[in-house]
PDB file of C-alpha atoms in Angstrom:
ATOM      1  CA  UNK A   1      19.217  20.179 -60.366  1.00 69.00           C
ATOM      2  CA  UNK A   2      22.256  18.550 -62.258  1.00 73.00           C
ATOM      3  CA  UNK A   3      24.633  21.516 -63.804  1.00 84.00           C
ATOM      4  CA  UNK A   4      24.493  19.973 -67.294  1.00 96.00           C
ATOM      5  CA  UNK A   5      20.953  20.345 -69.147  1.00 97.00           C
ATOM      6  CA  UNK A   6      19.772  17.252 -71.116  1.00 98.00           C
ATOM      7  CA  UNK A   7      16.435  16.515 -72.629  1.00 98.00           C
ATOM      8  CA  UNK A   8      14.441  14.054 -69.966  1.00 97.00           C
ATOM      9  CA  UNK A   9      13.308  11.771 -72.840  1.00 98.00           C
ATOM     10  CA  UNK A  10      14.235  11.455 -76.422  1.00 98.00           C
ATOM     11  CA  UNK A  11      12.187   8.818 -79.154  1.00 97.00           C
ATOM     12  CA  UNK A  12      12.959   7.517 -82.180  1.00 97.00           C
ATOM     13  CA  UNK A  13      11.790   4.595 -84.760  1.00 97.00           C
ATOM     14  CA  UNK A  14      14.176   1.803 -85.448  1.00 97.00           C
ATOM     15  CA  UNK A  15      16.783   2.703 -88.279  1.00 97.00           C
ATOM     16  CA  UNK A  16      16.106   6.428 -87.377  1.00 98.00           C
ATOM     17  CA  UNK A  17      18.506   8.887 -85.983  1.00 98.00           C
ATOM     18  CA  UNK A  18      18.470  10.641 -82.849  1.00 98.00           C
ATOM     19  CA  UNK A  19      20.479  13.453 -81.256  1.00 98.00           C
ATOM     20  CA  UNK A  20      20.630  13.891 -77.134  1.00 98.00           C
ATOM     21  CA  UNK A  21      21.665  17.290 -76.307  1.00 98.00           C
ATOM     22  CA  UNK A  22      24.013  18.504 -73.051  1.00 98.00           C
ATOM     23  CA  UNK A  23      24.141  22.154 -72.307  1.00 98.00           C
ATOM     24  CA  UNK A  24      26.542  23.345 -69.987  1.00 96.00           C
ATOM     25  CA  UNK A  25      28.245  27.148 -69.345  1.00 95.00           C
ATOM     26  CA  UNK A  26      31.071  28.594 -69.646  1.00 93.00           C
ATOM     27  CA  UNK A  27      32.580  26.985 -66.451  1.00 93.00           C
ATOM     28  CA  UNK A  28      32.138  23.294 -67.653  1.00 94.00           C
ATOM     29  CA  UNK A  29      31.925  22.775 -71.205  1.00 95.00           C
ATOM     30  CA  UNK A  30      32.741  26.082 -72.190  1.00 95.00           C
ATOM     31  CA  UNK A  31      35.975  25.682 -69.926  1.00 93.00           C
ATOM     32  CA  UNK A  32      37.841  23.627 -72.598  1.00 94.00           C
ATOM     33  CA  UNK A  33      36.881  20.247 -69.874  1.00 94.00           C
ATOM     34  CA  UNK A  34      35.918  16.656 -72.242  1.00 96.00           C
ATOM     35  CA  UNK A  35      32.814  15.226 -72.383  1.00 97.00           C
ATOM     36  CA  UNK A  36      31.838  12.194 -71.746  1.00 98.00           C
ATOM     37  CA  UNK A  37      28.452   9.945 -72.534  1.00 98.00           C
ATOM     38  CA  UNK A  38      27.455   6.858 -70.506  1.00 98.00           C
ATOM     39  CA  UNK A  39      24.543   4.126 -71.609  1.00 98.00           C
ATOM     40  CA  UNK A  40      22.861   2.682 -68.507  1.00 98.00           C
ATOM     41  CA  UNK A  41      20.668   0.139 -68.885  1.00 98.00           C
ATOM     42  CA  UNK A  42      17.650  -0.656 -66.064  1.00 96.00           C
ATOM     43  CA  UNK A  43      19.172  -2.476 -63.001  1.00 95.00           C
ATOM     44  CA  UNK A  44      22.984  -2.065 -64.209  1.00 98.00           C
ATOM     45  CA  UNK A  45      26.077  -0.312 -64.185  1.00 98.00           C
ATOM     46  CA  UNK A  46      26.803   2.739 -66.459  1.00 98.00           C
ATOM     47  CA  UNK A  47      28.973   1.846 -69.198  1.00 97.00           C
ATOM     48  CA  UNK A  48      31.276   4.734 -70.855  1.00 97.00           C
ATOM     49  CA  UNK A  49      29.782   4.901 -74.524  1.00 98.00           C
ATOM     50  CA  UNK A  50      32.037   8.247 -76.056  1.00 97.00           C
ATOM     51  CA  UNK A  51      35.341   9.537 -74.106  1.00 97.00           C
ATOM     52  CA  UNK A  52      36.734  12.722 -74.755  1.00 96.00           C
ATOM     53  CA  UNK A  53      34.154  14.462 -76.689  1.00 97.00           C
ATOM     54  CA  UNK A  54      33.652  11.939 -80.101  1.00 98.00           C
ATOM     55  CA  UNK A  55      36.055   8.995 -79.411  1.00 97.00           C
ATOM     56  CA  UNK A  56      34.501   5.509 -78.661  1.00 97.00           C
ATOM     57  CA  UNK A  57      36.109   2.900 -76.634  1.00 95.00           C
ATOM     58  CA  UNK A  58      36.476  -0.443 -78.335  1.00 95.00           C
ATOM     59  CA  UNK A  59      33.144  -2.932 -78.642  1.00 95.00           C
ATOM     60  CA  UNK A  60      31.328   0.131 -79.224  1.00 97.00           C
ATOM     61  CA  UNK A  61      29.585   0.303 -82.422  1.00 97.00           C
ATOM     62  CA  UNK A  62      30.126   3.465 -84.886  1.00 96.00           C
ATOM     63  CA  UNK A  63      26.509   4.146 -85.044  1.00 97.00           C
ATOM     64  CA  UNK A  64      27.391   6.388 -82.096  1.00 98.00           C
ATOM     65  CA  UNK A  65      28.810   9.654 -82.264  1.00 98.00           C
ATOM     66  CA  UNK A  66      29.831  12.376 -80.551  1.00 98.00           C
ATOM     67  CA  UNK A  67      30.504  15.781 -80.961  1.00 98.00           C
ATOM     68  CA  UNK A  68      31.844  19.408 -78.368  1.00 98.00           C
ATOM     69  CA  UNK A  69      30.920  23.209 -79.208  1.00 97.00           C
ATOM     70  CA  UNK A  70      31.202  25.992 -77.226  1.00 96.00           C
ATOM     71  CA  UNK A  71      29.177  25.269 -74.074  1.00 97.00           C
ATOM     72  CA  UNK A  72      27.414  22.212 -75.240  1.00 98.00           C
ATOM     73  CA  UNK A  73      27.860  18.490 -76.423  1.00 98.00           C
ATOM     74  CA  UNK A  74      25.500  15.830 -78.583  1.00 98.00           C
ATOM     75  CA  UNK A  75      25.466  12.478 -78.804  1.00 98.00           C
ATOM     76  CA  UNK A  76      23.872  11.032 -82.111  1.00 98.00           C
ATOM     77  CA  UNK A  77      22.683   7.341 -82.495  1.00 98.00           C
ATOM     78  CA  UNK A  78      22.070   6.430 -85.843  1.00 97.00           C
ATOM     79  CA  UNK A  79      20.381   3.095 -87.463  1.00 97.00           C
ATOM     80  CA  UNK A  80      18.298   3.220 -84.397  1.00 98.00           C
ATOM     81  CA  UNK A  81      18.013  -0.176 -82.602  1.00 97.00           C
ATOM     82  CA  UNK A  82      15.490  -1.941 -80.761  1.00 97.00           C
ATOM     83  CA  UNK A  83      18.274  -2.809 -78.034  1.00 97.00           C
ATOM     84  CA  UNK A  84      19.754   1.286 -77.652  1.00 98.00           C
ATOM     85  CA  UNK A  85      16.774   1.857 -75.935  1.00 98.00           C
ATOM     86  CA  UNK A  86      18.613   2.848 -72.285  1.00 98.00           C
ATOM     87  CA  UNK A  87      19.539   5.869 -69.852  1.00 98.00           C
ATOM     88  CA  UNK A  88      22.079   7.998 -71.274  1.00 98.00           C
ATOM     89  CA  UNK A  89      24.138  10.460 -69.474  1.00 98.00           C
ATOM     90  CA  UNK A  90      26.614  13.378 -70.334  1.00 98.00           C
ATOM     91  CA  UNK A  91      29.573  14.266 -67.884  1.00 97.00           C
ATOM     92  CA  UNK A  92      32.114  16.734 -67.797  1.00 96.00           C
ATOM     93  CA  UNK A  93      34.199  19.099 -65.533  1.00 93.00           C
ATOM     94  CA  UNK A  94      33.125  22.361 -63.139  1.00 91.00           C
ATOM     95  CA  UNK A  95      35.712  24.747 -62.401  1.00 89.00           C
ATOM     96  CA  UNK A  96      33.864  26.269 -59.623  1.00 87.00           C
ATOM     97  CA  UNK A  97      34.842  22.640 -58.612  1.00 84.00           C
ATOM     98  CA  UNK A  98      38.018  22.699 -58.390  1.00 78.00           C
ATOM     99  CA  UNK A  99      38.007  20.511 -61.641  1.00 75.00           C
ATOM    100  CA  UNK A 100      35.851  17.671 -60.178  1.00 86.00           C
ATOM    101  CA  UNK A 101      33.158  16.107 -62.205  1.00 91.00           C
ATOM    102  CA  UNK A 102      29.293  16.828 -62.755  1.00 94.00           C
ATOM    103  CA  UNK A 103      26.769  14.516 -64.911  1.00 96.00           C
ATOM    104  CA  UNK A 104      23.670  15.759 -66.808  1.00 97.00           C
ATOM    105  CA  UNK A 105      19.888  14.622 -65.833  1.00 97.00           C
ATOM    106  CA  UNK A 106      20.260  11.613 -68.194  1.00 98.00           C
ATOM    107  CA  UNK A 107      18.048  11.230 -71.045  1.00 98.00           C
ATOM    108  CA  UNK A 108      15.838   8.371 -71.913  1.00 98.00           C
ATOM    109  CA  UNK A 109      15.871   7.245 -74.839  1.00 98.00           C
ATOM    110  CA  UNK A 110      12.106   5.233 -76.335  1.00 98.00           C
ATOM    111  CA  UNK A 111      12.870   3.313 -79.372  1.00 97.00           C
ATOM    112  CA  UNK A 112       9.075   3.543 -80.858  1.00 95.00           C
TER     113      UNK A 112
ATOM    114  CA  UNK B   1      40.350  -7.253 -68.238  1.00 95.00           C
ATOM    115  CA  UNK B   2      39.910  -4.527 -65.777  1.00 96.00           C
ATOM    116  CA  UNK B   3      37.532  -4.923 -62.691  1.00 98.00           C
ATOM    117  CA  UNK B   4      36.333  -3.462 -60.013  1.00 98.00           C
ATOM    118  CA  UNK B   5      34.136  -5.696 -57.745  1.00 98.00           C
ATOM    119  CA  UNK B   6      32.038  -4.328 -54.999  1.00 98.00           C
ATOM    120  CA  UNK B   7      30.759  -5.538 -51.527  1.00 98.00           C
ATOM    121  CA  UNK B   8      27.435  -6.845 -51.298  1.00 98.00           C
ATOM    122  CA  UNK B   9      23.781  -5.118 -50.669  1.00 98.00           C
ATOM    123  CA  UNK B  10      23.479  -3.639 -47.663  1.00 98.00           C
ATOM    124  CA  UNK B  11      19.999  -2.511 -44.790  1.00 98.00           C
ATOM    125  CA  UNK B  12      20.988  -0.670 -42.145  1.00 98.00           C
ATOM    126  CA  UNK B  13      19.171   1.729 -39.815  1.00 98.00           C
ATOM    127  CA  UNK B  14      19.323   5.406 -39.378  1.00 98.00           C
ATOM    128  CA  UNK B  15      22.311   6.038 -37.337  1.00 98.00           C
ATOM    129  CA  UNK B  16      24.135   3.431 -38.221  1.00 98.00           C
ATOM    130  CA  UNK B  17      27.758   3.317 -39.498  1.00 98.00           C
ATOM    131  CA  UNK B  18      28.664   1.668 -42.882  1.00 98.00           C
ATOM    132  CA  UNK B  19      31.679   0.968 -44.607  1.00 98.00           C
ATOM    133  CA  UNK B  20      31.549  -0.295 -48.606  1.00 98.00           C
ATOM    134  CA  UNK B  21      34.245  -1.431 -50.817  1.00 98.00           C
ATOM    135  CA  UNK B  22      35.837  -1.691 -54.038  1.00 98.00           C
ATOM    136  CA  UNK B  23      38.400  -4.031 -55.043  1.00 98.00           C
ATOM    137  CA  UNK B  24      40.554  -3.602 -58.450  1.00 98.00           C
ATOM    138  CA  UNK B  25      42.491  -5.928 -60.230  1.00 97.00           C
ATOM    139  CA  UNK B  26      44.183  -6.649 -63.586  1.00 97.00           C
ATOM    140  CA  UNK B  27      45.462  -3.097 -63.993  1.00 96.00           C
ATOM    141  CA  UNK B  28      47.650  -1.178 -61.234  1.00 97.00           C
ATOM    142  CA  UNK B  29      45.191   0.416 -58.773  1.00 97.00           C
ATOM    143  CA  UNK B  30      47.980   3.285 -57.661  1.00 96.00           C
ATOM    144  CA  UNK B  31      48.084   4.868 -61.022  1.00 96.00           C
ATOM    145  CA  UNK B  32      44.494   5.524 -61.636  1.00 96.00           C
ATOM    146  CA  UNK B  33      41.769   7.148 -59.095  1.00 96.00           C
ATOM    147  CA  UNK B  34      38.796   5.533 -58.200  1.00 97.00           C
ATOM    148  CA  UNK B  35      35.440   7.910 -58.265  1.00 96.00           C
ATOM    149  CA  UNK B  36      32.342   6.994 -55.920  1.00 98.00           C
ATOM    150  CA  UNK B  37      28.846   7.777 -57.737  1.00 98.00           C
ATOM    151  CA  UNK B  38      25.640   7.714 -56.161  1.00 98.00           C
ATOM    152  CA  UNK B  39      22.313   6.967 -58.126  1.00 98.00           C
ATOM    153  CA  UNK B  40      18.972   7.479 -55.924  1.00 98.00           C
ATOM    154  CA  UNK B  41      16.200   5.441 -56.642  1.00 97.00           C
ATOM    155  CA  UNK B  42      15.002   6.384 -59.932  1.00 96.00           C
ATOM    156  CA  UNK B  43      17.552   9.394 -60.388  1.00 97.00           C
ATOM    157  CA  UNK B  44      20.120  10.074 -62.261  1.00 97.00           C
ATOM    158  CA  UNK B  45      24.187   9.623 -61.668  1.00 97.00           C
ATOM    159  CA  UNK B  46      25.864  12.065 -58.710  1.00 96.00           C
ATOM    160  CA  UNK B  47      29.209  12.089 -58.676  1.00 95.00           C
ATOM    161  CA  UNK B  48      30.561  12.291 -54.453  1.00 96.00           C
ATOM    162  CA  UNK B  49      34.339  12.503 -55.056  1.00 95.00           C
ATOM    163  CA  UNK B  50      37.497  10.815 -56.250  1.00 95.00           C
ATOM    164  CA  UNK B  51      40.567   8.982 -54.438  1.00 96.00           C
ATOM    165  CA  UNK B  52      43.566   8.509 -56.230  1.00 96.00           C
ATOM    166  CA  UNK B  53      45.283   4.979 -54.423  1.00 97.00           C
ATOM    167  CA  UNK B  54      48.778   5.824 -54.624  1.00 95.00           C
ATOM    168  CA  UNK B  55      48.966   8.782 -52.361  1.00 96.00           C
ATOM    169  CA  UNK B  56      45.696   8.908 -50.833  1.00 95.00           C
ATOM    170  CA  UNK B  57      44.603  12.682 -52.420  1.00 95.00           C
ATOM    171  CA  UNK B  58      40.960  12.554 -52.102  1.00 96.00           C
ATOM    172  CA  UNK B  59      38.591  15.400 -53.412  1.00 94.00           C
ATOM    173  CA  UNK B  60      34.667  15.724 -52.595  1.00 95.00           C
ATOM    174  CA  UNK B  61      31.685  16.841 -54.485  1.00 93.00           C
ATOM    175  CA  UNK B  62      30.504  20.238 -52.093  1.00 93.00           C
ATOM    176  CA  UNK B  63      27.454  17.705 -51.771  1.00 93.00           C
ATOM    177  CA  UNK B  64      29.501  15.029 -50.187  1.00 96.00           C
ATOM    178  CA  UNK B  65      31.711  16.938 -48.422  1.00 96.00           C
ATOM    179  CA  UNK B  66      31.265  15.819 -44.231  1.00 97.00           C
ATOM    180  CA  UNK B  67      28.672  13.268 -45.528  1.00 97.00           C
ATOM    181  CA  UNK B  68      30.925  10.389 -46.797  1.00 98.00           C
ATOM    182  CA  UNK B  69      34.634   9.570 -46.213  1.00 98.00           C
ATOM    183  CA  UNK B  70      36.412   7.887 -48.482  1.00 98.00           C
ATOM    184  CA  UNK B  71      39.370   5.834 -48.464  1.00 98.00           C
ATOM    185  CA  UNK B  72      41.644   3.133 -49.797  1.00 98.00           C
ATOM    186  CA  UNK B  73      44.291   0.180 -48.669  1.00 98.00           C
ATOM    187  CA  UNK B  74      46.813   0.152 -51.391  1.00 96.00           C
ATOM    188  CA  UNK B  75      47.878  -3.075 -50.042  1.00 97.00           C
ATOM    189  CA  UNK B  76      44.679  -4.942 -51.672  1.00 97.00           C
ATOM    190  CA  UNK B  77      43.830  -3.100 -54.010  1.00 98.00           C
ATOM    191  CA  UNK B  78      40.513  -1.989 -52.671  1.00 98.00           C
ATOM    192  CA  UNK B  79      38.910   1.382 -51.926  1.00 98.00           C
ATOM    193  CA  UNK B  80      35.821   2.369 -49.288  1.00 98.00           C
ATOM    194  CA  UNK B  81      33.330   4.959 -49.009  1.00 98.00           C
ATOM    195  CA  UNK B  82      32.063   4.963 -45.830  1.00 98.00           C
ATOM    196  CA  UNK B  83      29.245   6.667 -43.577  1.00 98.00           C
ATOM    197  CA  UNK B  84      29.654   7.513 -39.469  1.00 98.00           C
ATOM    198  CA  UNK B  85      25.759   7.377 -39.251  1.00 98.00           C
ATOM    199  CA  UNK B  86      23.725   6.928 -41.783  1.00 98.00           C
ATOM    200  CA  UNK B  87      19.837   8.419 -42.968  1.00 98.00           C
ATOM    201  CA  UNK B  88      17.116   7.478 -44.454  1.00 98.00           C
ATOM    202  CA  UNK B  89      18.123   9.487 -47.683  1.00 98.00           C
ATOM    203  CA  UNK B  90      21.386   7.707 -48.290  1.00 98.00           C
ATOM    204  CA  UNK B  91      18.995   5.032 -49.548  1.00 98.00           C
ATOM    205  CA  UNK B  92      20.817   4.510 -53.225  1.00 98.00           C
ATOM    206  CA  UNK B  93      23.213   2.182 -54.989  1.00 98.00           C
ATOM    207  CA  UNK B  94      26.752   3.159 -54.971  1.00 98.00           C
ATOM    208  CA  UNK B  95      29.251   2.602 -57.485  1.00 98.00           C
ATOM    209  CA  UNK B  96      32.749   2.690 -57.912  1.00 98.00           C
ATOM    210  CA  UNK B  97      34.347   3.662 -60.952  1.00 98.00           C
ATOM    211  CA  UNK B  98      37.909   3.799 -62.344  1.00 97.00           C
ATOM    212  CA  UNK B  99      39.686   7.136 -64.250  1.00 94.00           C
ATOM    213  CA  UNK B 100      43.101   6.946 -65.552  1.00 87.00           C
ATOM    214  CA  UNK B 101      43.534  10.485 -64.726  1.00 82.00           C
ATOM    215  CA  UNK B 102      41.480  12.681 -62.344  1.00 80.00           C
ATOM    216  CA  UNK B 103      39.148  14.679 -64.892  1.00 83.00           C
ATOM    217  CA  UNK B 104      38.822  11.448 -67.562  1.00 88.00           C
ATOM    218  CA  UNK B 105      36.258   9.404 -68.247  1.00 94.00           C
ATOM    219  CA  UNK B 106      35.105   6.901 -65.905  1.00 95.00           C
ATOM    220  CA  UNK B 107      36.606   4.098 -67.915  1.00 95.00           C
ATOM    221  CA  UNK B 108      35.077   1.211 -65.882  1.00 97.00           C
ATOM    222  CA  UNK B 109      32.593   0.617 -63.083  1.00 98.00           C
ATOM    223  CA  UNK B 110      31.979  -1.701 -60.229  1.00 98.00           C
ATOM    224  CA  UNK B 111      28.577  -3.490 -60.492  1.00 98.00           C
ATOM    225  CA  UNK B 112      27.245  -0.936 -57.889  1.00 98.00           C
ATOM    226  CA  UNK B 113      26.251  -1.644 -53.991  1.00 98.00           C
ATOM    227  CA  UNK B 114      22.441  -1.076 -52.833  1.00 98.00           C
ATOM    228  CA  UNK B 115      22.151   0.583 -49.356  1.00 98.00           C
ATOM    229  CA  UNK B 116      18.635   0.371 -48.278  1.00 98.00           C
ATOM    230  CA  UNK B 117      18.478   2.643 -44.851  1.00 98.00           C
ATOM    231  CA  UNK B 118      15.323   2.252 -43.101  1.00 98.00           C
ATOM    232  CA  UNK B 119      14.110   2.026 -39.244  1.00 96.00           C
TER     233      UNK B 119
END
C-alpha cells in the first residue's frame, strides 16, 4: 500500500479537464516536502511532468498544472488530448524516512 | 543532454547473484545522486534508495534495506544495484534515475532494466 493516496483511474473526453488527486499526512506532504508528478507511458520510462509542486520542466506543455495544500497535491490536465492518455504518478518525501522518497499508486488516466 | 543508460535485460534463477548498471554522462555524475526505482509487473513506481557518486552516502527504502546493495565507480560515471541471491519476486524492471539534490525530483531516468527471475 503506497503512503500517498491517488485515484486508480481517472477519465475524461478530449478538450475536457481533469484533476488527479494525491493525499498524503502530515509526515509527507503536510511536512513542508515538494511534490512531484511523473507521466509514464506503457512499456517506458517515467518522465518528470511538474517539479516542485506547480513548476514544469521545459517541452512540457502548460495544459498541465500543478498545485500543494496542506496534506495533499493535484495535478490538472486541461484541453484533454487523445495522446495524455498514460500512468501518472505523485511523489514526495516521508519523514519517518529519514527524508527519503515515497510515490503514490499512480493513476490512469482514459481519454474517452 | 543528460543520460543515463542502463545494462541490458536480464533471466536469472533463484539464488543467483546480479549486478545492474547505470552509466551518466553530459552532466557531472558526483554532484547529483542517482535513485534506483523498482516497478513490478503491472504496479506502480517503488522507490529502493539513493546514492549520491561523489562520496558514496547511500540511503535505503526500509523495504530495500538487506535486499539490494547499491553502489557506484566515480571513475566511469556509472552506478549498480545489485542482488547476492536473487527470488522469484525481484521479477521487475529497474530504473535509474538522476536528482540534483537528495529530496528533488527525479529529473531524468535510465530506460529501465527487466530482471525476469525464474527456475
Amino acid at each position: 500500500q503506497s503512503v500517498l493516496t491517488q485515484p486508480p483511474s481517472v477519465s475524461g473526453a478530449p478538450g475536457q479537464r481533469v484533476t488527479i488527486s494525491c493525499t498524503g499526512s502530515s509526515s509527507d506532504i503536510g511536512a513542508g516536502y515538494d511534490v512531484h508528478w511523473y507521466q509514464q507511458f506503457p512499456g517506458t520510462a517515467p518522465k518528470l511532468l511538474i517539479y516542485d509542486n506547480s513548476n514544469r520542466p521545459s517541452g512540457v506543455p502548460d495544459r498541465f498544472s500543478g498545485s500543494k495544500s496542506g496534506t495533499s497535491a493535484s495535478l490538472a490536465i486541461s484541453g484533454l488530448q487523445a495522446e495524455d492518455e498514460a500512468d501518472y504518478y505523485c511523489q514526495s518525501f516521508d519523514s519517518r524516512l529519514s527524508g527519503l522518497g515515497v510515490f503514490g499508486g499512480g493513476t490512469k488516466l482514459t481519454v474517452l | 543532454e543528460v543520460q543515463l543508460v542502463q545494462s541490458g535485460a536480464e533471466v536469472k534463477k533463484p539464488g543467483e547473484s546480479l549486478k545492474i548498471s547505470c552509466k551518466g554522462s553530459a552532466y557531472t555524475f558526483t554532484s547529483c545522486w542517482i535513485a534506483w526505482v523498482r516497478q513490478m509487473p503491472g504496479k506502480g513506481l517503488e522507490w529502493m534508495g539513493i546514492i549520491y557518486p561523489g562520496d558514496s552516502e547511500t540511503r535505503y527504502s526500509p523495504s530495500f534495506q538487506g535486499q539490494v546493495t547499491i553502489s557506484a565507480d566515480k571513475s566511469i560515471s556509472t552506478a549498480y544495484l545489485q542482488w547476492s541471491s536473487l527470488r522469484v519476486s525481484d521479477t521487475a524492471i529497474y530504473y535509474c534515475a538522476r536528482l540534483k539534490y537528495s529530496n528533488a525530483a527525479f529529473d531524468s531516468w535510465g530506460q529501465g532494466t527487466l530482471i525476469t527471475v525464474s527456475s
